[in-house]
CSV table of C-alpha atoms in Angstrom, one decimal:
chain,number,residue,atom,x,y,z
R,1,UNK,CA,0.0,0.0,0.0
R,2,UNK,CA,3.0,2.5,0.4
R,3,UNK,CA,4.2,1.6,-2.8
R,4,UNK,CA,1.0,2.4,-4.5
R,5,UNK,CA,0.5,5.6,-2.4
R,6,UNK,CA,3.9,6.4,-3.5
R,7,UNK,CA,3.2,5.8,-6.9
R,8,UNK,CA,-0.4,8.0,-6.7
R,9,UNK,CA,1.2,11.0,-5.1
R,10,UNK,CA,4.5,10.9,-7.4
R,11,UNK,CA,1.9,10.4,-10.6
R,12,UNK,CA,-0.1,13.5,-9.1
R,13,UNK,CA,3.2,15.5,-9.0
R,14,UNK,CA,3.9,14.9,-12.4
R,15,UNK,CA,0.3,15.5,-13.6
R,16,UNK,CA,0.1,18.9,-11.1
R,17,UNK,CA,3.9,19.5,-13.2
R,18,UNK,CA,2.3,18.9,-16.3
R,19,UNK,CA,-0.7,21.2,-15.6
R,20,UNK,CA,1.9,24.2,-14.4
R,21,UNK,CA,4.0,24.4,-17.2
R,22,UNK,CA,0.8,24.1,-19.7
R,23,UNK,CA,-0.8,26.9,-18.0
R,24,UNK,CA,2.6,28.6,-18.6
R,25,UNK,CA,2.7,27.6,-21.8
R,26,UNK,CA,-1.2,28.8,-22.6
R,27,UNK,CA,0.0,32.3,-20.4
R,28,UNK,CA,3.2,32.3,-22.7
R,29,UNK,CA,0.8,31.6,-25.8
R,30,UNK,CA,-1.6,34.6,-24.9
R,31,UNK,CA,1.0,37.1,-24.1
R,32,UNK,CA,2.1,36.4,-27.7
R,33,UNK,CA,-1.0,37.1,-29.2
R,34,UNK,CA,-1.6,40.0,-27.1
R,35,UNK,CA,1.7,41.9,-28.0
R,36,UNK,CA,1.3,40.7,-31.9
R,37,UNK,CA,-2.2,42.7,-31.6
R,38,UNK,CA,-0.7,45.8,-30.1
R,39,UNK,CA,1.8,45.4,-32.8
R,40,UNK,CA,-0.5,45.4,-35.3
R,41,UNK,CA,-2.4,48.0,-34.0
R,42,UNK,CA,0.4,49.9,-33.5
R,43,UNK,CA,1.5,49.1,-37.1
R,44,UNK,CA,-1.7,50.3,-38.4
R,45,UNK,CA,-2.1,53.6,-37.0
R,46,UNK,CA,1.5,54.5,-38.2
R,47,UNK,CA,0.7,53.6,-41.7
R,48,UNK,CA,-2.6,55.5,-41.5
R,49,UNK,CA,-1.0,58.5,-40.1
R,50,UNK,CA,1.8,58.5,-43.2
R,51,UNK,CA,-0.9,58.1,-45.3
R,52,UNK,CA,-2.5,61.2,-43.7
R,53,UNK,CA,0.4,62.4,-43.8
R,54,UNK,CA,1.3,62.2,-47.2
R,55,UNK,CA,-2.2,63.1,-48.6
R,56,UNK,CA,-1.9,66.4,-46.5
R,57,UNK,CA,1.5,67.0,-48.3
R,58,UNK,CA,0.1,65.8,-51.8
R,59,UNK,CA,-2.7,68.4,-51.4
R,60,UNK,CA,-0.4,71.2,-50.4
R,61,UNK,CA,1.6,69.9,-53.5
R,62,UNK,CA,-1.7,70.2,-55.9
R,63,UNK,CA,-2.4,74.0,-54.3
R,64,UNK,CA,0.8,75.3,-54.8
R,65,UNK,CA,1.2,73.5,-58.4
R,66,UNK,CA,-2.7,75.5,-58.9
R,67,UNK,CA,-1.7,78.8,-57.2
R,68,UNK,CA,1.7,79.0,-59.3
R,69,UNK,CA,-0.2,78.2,-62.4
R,70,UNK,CA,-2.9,81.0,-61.8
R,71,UNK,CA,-0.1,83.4,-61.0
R,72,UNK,CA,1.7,82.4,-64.2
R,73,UNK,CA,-1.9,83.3,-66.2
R,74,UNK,CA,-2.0,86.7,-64.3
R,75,UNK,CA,1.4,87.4,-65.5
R,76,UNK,CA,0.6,86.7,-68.9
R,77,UNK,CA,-2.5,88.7,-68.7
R,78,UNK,CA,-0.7,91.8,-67.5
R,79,UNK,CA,1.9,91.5,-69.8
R,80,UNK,CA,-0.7,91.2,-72.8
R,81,UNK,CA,-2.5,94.0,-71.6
R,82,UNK,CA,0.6,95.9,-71.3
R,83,UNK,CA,1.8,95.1,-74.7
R,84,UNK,CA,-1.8,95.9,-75.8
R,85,UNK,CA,-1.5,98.9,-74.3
R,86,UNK,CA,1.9,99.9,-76.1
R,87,UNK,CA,0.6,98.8,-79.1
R,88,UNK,CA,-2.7,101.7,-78.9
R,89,UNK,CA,-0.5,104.2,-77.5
R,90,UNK,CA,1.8,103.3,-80.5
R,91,UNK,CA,-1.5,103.9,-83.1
R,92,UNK,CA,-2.6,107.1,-81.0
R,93,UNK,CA,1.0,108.5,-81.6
R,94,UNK,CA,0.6,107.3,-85.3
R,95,UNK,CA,-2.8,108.8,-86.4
R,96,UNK,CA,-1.2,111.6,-84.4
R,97,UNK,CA,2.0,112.0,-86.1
R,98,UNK,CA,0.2,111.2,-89.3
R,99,UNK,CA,-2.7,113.4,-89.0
R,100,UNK,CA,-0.2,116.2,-87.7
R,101,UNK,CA,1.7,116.0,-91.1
R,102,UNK,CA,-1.4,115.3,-94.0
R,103,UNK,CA,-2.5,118.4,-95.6
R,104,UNK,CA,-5.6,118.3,-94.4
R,105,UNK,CA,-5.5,116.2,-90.9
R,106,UNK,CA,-8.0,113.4,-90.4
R,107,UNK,CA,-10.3,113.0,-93.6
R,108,UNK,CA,-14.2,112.8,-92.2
R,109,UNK,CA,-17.1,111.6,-95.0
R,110,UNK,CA,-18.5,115.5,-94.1
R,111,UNK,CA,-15.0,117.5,-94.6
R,112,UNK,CA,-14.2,115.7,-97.9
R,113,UNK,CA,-14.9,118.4,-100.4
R,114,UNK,CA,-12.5,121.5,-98.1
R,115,UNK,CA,-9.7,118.9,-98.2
R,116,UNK,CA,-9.8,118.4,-101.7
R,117,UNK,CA,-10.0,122.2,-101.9
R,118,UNK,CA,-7.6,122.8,-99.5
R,119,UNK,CA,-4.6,120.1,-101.5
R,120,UNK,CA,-5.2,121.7,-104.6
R,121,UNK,CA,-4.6,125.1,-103.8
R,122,UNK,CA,-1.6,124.0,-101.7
R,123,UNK,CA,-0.3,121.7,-104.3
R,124,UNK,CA,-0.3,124.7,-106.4
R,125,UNK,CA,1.5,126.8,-104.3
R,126,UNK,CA,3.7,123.8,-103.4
R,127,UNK,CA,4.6,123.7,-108.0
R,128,UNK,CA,5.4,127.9,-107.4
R,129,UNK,CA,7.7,127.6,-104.0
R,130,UNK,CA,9.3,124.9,-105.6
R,131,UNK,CA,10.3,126.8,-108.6
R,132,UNK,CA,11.7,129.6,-106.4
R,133,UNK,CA,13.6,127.3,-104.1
R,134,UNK,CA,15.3,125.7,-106.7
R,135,UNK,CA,16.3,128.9,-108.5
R,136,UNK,CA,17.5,129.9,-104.8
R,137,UNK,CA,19.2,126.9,-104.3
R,138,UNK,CA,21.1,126.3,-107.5
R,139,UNK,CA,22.1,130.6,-107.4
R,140,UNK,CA,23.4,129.5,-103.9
R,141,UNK,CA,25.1,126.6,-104.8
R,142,UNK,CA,26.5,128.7,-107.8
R,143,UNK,CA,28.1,131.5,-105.9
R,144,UNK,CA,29.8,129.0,-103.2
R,145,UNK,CA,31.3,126.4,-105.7
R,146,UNK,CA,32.2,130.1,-107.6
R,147,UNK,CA,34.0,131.2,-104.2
R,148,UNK,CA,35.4,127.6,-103.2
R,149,UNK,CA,36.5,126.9,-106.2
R,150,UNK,CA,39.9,128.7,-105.5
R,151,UNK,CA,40.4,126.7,-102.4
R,152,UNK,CA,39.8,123.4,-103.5
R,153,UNK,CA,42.3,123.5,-106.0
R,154,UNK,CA,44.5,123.7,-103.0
R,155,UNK,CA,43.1,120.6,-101.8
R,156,UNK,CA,43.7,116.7,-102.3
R,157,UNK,CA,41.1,115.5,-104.8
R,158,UNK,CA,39.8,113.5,-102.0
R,159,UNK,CA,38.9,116.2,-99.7
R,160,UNK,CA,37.5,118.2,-102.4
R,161,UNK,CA,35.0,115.2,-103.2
R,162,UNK,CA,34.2,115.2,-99.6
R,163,UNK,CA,34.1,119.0,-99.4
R,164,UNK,CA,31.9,119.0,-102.1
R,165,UNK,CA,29.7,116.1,-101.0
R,166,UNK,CA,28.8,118.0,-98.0
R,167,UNK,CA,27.9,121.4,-99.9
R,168,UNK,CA,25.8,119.8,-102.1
R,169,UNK,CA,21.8,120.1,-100.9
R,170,UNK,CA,20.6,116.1,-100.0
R,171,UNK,CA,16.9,114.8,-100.6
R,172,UNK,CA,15.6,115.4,-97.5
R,173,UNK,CA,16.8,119.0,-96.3
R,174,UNK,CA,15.2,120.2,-100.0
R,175,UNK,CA,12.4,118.4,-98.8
R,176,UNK,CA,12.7,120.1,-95.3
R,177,UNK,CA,12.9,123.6,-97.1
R,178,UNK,CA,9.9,123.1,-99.2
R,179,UNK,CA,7.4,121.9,-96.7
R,180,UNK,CA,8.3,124.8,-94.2
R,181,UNK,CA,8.0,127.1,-97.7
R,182,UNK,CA,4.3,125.7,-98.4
R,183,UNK,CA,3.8,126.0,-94.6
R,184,UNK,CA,4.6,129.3,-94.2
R,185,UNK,CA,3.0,130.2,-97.2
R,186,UNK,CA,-0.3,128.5,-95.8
């Protein structure tokens, strides 16, 4: 009877042995699971917060990619409306300038018939200056080639041809002296 109570308590050690280190093992077990889910959780709320994250900087991407481009099409507008501008101040100064120098400034439907008046009597006073300017000019020319004459024969033949280049009257200063001769004798 010893021997069997022997045996029965030294079996119910083992079993009781047995049963801690299972429930060790099932504590063990759980504690696993239990830090695997915080893990996870843990996991998951720093991916969703780079995800945040990153959508918040993708958006302030977008709005400064849309603000940049609307400032780009302001600039362009001002700039076209500035060369806009230039180009009807340009015209103004134009009909201006154009308008300053036609015979009879801007031509109107109702002011016709004067201006046609008005060219012909000035292009015929324009024909009779122009006959007296050129007999004043060529007398003048005359009477300083006469004078210069003696001095250029002192002179290289290549600063007499420039000498004489610059005596002689050019297109536009005869041009010059016969619109302020049918000016003045408007």
């Amino acid at each position: 009877t010893l021997r069997t109570e022997e045996r029965q308590r030294l079996a119910r050690e083992r079993r009781e042995e047995r049963e801690k280190q299972h429930a060790a093992k099932e504590t063990q077990i759980l504690e696993k699971e239990r830090k695997a889910k915080l893990q996870y959780e843990k996991q998951l709320e720093e991916r969703q917060r780079k995800l945040k994250e990153q959508k918040q900087k993708e958006e302030q991407r977008r709005a400064a990619v849309e603000e940049k481009r609307k400032q780009k099409i302001e600039e362009e507008k001002e700039r076209y409306e500035a060369v806009m501008h230039r180009t009807m101040e340009r015209n103004q100064r134009l009909e201006t300038r154009q308008k300053r120098w036609s015979w009879g400034g801007s031509v109107t439907p109702d002011s016709e018939s004067k201006t046609a008046s008005k060219r012909s009597t000035s292009t015929a006073n324009l024909k009779q200056t122009e006959a007296v300017m050129n007999k004043q000019l060529s007398s003048s020319a005359a009477l300083l080639n006469a004078s210069d004459r003696t001095r250029r024969s002192q002179l290289s033949p290549l600063d007499s041809s420039v000498i004489s280049r610059l005596l002689a009257p050019t297109q536009a200063s005869l041009a010059r002296s016969k619109s302020a001769a049918t000016l003045s004798a408007d």
